[in-house]
Coordinates of C-alpha atoms in Angstrom, one line a residue:
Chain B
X16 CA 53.4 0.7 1.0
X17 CA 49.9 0.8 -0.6
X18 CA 51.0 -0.8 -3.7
X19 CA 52.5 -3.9 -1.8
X20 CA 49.4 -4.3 0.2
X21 CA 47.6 -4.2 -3.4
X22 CA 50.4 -6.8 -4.7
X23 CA 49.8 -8.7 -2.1
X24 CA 45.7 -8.8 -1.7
X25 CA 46.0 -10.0 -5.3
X26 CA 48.7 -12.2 -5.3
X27 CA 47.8 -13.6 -1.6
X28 CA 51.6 -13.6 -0.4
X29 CA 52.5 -14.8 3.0
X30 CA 52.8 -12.2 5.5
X31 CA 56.4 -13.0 5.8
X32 CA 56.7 -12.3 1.8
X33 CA 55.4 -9.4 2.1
X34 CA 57.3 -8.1 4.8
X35 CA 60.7 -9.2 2.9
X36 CA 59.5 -7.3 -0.3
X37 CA 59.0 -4.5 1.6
X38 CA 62.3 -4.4 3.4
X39 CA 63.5 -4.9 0.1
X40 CA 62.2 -1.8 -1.2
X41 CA 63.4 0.4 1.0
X42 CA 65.5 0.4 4.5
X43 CA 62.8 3.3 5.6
X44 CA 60.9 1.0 7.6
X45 CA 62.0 -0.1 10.6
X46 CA 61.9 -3.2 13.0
X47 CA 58.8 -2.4 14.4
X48 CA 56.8 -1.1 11.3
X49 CA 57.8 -4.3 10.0
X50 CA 56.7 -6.0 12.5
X51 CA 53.3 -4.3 13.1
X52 CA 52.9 -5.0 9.3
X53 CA 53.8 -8.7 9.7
X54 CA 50.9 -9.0 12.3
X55 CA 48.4 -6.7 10.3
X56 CA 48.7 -8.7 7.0
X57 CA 48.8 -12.4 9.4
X58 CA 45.1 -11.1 10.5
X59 CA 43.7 -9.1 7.3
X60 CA 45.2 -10.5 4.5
X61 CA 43.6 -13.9 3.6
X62 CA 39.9 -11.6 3.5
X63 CA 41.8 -8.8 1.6
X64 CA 42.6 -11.4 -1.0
X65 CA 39.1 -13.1 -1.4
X66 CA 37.6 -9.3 -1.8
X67 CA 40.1 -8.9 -4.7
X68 CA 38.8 -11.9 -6.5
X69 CA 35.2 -11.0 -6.4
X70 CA 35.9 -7.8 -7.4
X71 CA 37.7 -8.9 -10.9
X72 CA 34.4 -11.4 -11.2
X73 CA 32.0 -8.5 -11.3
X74 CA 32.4 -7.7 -15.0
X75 CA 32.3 -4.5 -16.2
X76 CA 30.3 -3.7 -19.3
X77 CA 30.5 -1.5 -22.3
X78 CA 27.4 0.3 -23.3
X79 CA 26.5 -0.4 -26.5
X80 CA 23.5 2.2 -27.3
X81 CA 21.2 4.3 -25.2
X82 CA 17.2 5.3 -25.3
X83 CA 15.2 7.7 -23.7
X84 CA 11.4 8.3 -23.5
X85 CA 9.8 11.1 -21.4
X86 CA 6.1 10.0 -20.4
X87 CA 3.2 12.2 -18.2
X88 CA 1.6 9.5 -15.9
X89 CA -1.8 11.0 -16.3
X90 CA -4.0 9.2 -13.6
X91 CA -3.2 5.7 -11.9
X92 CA -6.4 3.9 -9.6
X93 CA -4.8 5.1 -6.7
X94 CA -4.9 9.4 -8.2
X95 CA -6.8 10.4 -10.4
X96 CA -5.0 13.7 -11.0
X97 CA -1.4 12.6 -10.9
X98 CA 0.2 14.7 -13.9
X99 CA 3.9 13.4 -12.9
X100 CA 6.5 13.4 -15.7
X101 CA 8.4 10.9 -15.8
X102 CA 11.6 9.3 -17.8
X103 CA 12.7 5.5 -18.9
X104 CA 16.1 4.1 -20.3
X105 CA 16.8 1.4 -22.0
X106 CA 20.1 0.8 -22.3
X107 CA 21.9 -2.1 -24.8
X108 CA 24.8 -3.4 -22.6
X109 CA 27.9 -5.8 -24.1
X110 CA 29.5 -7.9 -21.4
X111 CA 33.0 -8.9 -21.4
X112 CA 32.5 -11.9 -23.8
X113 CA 30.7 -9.3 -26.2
X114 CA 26.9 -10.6 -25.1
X115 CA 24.3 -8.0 -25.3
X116 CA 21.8 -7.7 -22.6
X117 CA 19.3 -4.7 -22.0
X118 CA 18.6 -2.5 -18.9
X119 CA 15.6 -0.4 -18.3
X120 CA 15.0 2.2 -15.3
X121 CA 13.2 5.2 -14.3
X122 CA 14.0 8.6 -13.2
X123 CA 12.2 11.6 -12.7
X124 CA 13.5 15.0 -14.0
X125 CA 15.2 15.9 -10.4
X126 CA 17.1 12.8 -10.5
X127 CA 17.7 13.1 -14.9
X128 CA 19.4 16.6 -13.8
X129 CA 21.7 15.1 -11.5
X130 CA 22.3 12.4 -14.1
X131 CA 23.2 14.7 -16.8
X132 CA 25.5 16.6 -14.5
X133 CA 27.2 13.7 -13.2
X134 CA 27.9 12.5 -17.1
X135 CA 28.9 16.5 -18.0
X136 CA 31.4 16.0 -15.0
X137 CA 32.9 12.7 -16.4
X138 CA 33.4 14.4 -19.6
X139 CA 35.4 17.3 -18.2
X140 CA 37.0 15.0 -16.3
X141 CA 38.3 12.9 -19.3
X142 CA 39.3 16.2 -21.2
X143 CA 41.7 17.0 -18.6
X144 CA 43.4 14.2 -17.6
Chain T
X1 CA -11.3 23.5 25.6
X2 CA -13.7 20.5 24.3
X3 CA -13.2 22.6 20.7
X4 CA -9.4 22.5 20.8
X5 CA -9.3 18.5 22.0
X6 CA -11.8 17.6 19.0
X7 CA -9.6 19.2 16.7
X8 CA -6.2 17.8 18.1
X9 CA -8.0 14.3 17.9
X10 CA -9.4 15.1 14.8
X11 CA -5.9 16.7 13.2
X12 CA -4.5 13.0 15.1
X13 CA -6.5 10.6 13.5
X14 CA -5.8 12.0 9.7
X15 CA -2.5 12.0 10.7
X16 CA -2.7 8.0 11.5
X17 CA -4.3 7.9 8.3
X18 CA -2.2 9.0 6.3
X19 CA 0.4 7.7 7.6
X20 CA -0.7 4.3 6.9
X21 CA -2.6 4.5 3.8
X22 CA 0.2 7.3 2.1
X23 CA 4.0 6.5 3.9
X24 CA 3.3 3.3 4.3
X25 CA 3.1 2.9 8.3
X26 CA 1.5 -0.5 8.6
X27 CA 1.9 -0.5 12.5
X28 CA -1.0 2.3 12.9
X29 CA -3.8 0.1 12.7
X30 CA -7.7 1.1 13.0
X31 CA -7.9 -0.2 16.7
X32 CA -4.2 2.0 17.6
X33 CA -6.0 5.0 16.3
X34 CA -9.3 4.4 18.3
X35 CA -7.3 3.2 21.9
X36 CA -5.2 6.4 21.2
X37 CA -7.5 9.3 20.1
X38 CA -11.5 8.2 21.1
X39 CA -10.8 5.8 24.0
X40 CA -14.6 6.7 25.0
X41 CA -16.1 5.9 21.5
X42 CA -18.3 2.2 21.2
X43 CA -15.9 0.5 17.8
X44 CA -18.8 1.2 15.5
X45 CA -19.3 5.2 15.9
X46 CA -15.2 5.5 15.0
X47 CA -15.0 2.8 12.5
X48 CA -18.0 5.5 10.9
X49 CA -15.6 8.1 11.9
X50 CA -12.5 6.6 10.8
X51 CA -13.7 5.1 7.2
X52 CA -15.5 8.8 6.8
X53 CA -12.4 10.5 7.1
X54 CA -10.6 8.3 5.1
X55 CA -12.4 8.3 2.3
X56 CA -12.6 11.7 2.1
X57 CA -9.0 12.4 2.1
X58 CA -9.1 9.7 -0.3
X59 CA -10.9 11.3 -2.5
X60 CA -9.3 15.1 -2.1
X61 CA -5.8 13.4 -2.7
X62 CA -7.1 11.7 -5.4
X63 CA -7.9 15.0 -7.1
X64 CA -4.9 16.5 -5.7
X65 CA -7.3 19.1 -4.9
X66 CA -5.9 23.3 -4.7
X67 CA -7.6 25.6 -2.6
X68 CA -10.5 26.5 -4.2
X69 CA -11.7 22.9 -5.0
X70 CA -11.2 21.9 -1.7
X71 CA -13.5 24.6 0.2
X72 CA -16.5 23.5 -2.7
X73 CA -15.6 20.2 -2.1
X74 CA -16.3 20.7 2.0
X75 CA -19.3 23.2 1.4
X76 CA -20.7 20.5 -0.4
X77 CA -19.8 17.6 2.2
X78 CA -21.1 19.3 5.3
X79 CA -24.6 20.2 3.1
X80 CA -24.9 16.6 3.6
X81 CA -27.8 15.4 5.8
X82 CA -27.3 12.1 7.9
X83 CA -23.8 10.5 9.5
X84 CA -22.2 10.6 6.3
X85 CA -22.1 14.8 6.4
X86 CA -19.4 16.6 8.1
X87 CA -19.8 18.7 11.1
X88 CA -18.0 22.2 10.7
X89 CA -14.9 20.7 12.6
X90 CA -14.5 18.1 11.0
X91 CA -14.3 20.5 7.7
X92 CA -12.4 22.6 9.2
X93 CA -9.7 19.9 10.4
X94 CA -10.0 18.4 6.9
X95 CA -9.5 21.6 5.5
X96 CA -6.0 22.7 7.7
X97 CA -4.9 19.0 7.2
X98 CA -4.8 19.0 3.8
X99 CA -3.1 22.5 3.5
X100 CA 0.1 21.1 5.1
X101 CA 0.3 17.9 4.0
X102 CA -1.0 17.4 0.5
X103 CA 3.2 17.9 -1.2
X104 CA 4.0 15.0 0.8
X105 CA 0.8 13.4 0.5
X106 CA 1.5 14.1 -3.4
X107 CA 5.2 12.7 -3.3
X108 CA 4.6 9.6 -2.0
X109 CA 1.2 8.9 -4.6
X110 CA 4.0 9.7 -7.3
X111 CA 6.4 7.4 -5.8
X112 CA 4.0 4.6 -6.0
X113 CA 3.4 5.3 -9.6
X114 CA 6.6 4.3 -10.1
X115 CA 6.7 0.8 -11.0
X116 CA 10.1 0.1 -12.8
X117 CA 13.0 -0.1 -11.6
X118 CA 14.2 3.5 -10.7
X119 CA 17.8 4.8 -10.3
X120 CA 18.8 4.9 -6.8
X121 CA 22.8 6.1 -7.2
X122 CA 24.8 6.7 -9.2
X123 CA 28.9 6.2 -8.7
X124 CA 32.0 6.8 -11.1
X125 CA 35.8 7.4 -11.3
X126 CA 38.1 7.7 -13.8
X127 CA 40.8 5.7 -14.6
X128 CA 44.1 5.7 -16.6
X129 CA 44.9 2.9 -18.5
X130 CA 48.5 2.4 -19.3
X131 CA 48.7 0.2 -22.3
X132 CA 52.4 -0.8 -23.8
X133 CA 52.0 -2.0 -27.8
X134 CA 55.3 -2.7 -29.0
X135 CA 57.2 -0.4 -26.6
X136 CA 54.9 2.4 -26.8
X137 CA 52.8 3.5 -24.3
X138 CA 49.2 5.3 -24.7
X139 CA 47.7 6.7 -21.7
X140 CA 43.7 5.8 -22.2
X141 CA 41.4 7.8 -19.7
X142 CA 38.3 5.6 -18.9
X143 CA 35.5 6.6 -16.6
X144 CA 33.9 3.2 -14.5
X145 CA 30.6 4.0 -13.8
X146 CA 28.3 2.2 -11.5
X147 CA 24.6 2.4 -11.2
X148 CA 22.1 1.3 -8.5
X149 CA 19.0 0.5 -9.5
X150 CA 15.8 -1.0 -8.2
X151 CA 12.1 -0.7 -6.8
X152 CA 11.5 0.9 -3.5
X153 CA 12.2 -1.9 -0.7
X154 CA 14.0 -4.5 -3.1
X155 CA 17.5 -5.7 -3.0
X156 CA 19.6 -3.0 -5.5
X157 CA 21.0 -4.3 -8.9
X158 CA 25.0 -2.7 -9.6
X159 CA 25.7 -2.6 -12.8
X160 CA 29.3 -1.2 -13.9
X161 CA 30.0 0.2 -17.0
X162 CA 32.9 1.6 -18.8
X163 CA 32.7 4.4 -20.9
X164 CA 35.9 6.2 -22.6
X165 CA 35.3 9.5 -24.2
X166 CA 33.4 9.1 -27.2
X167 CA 31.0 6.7 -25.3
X168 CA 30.4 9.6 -22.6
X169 CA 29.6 12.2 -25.4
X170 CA 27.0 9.9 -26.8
X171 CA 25.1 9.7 -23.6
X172 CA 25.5 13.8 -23.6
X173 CA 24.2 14.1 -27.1
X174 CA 21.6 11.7 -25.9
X175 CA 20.5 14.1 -23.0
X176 CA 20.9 16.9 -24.4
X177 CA 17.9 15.4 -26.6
X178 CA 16.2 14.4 -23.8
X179 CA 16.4 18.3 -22.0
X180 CA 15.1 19.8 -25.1
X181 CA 12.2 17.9 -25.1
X182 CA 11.4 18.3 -21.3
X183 CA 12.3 22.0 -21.8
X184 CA 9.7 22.2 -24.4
X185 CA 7.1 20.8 -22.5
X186 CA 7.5 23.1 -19.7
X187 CA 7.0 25.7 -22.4
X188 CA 4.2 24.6 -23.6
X189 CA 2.1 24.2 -19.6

């Protein structure tokens, strides 16, 4: 059932199209499933379908190349003593239409840790599957 | 009795200060401290109060002073002669007050520092991509990664990346670099 209610947030079907693909499927759902599904979709499906259509405009990019610098902020006007370690990334990004653009951001070590373990994860995660 | 409620006002108004100058709390205002805490004081004697106070924790935080800096730094304060001295209370309030609030007091000074954008989250799956080239099929594993970044109290930027394996082990070479070197300074203070 999930796939037709993807099928139809992307194709925007009718409710009444999607009810007749799905009883097309399969004679597991009966009358009133049918029915209920008929009325969901007549309600929720038009913003369903407009959701699917921004989604596939936010482009996804590839990163192209990666920098790090680890800095000590030493003093600042508002401490004097502030000895904070601090790290910045630039990162070289290619859009879909092969466009580079740059990103920069900060992190402190806590939140590079977490970083780094999120990225070890992906990698295991890619191994296995 | 009169000790204990100069020292709750006291512990109060650094409190208000801090709060405002350090987390950011614009709502406690100079006159909300004074209407709350000294009620019987003329506006003058606690603006003398207030800015004395202030820019003594000011200048302790400043220095991000420890323990033993802070009870020369108060010595020294109360040897002063004339309304810019401290009483022994008021040292002794300044004193307890910074004890449990200078890590916080510390975090947000740090926070401030911050000036780029920082990375507020950080989301991913992994997908599998089923490509068909001339009747075969390759099954492609790509993780989708999307970051959040942006200044404290700004709208987030998203941006959403795809990375497939050998992308993801260049950013782990790439930290892996960047540990080592943090490692190295920790060895080294």
């Amino acid at each position: 059932m999930s796939y037709y209610f993807r099928l139809g947030a992307k194709s925007n079907l009718s409710a009444d199209d999607l009810v007749s693909r799905l009883s097309q499927f399969s004679s597991v759902f009966s009358k009133p499933t049918l029915q209920l599904v008929h009325c969901l979709w007549t309600e929720h499906g038009p913003i369903l379908h407009s959701q699917q259509e921004l989604l596939s405009m936010a482009s996804i990019g590839q990163l192209v190349d990666i920098q790090w610098k680890l800095g000590m902020a030493v003093s600042s006007d508002t401490c004097r003593s502030l000895n904070s370690p601090f790290i910045s990334v630039l990162m070289k990004i290619a859009d879909t239409s092969g466009e580079a653009s740059y990103k920069t951001f900060e992190m402190t070590v806590p939140q590079f840790q977490n970083f780094y373990k999120q990225f070890k994860e992906m990698a295991s995660v890619l191994e296995t599957v | 009795m009169a000790d204990a409620d100069s020292q709750r006002s006291l512990s109060a108004l650094l409190n208000g200060i801090t709060q405002r100058v350090y987390h950011g709390n614009t709502e406690i205002t100079e006159d909300f401290l004074k209407n709350e805490l000294y009620p019987g004081m003329t506006q003058d004697e606690f603006r003398v109060l207030h800015d004395k106070m202030g820019s003594l924790l000011k200048s302790i935080a400043s220095a991000d002073m420890d323990q033993a800096q802070l009870e020369a730094f108060l010595t020294a304060q109360t040897r002063k002669q004339g309304s810019s001295g401290l009483n022994s209370d008021q040292a002794a309030a300044l004193g307890r007050f910074w004890k449990a609030h200078r890590s916080r007091v510390r975090e947000s000074l740090v926070a401030q520092s911050h000036w780029e954008p920082g990375l507020k989250g950080l989301r991913w799956r992994v997908d599998l991509h089923t490509s068909a080239s001339k009747g075969t099929v390759a099954n492609n594993p790509v993780a989708l990664v999307e970051l959040e970044m942006g200044r404290t109290g700004e709208k987030s930027e998203f941006v959403c990346l795809e990375f497939d394996e050998q992308k993801v082990n260049l950013v782990l070479k790439k930290m892996a670099e960047l540990q080592e070197s943090i490692d190295s300074i920790v060895h080294r203070s």
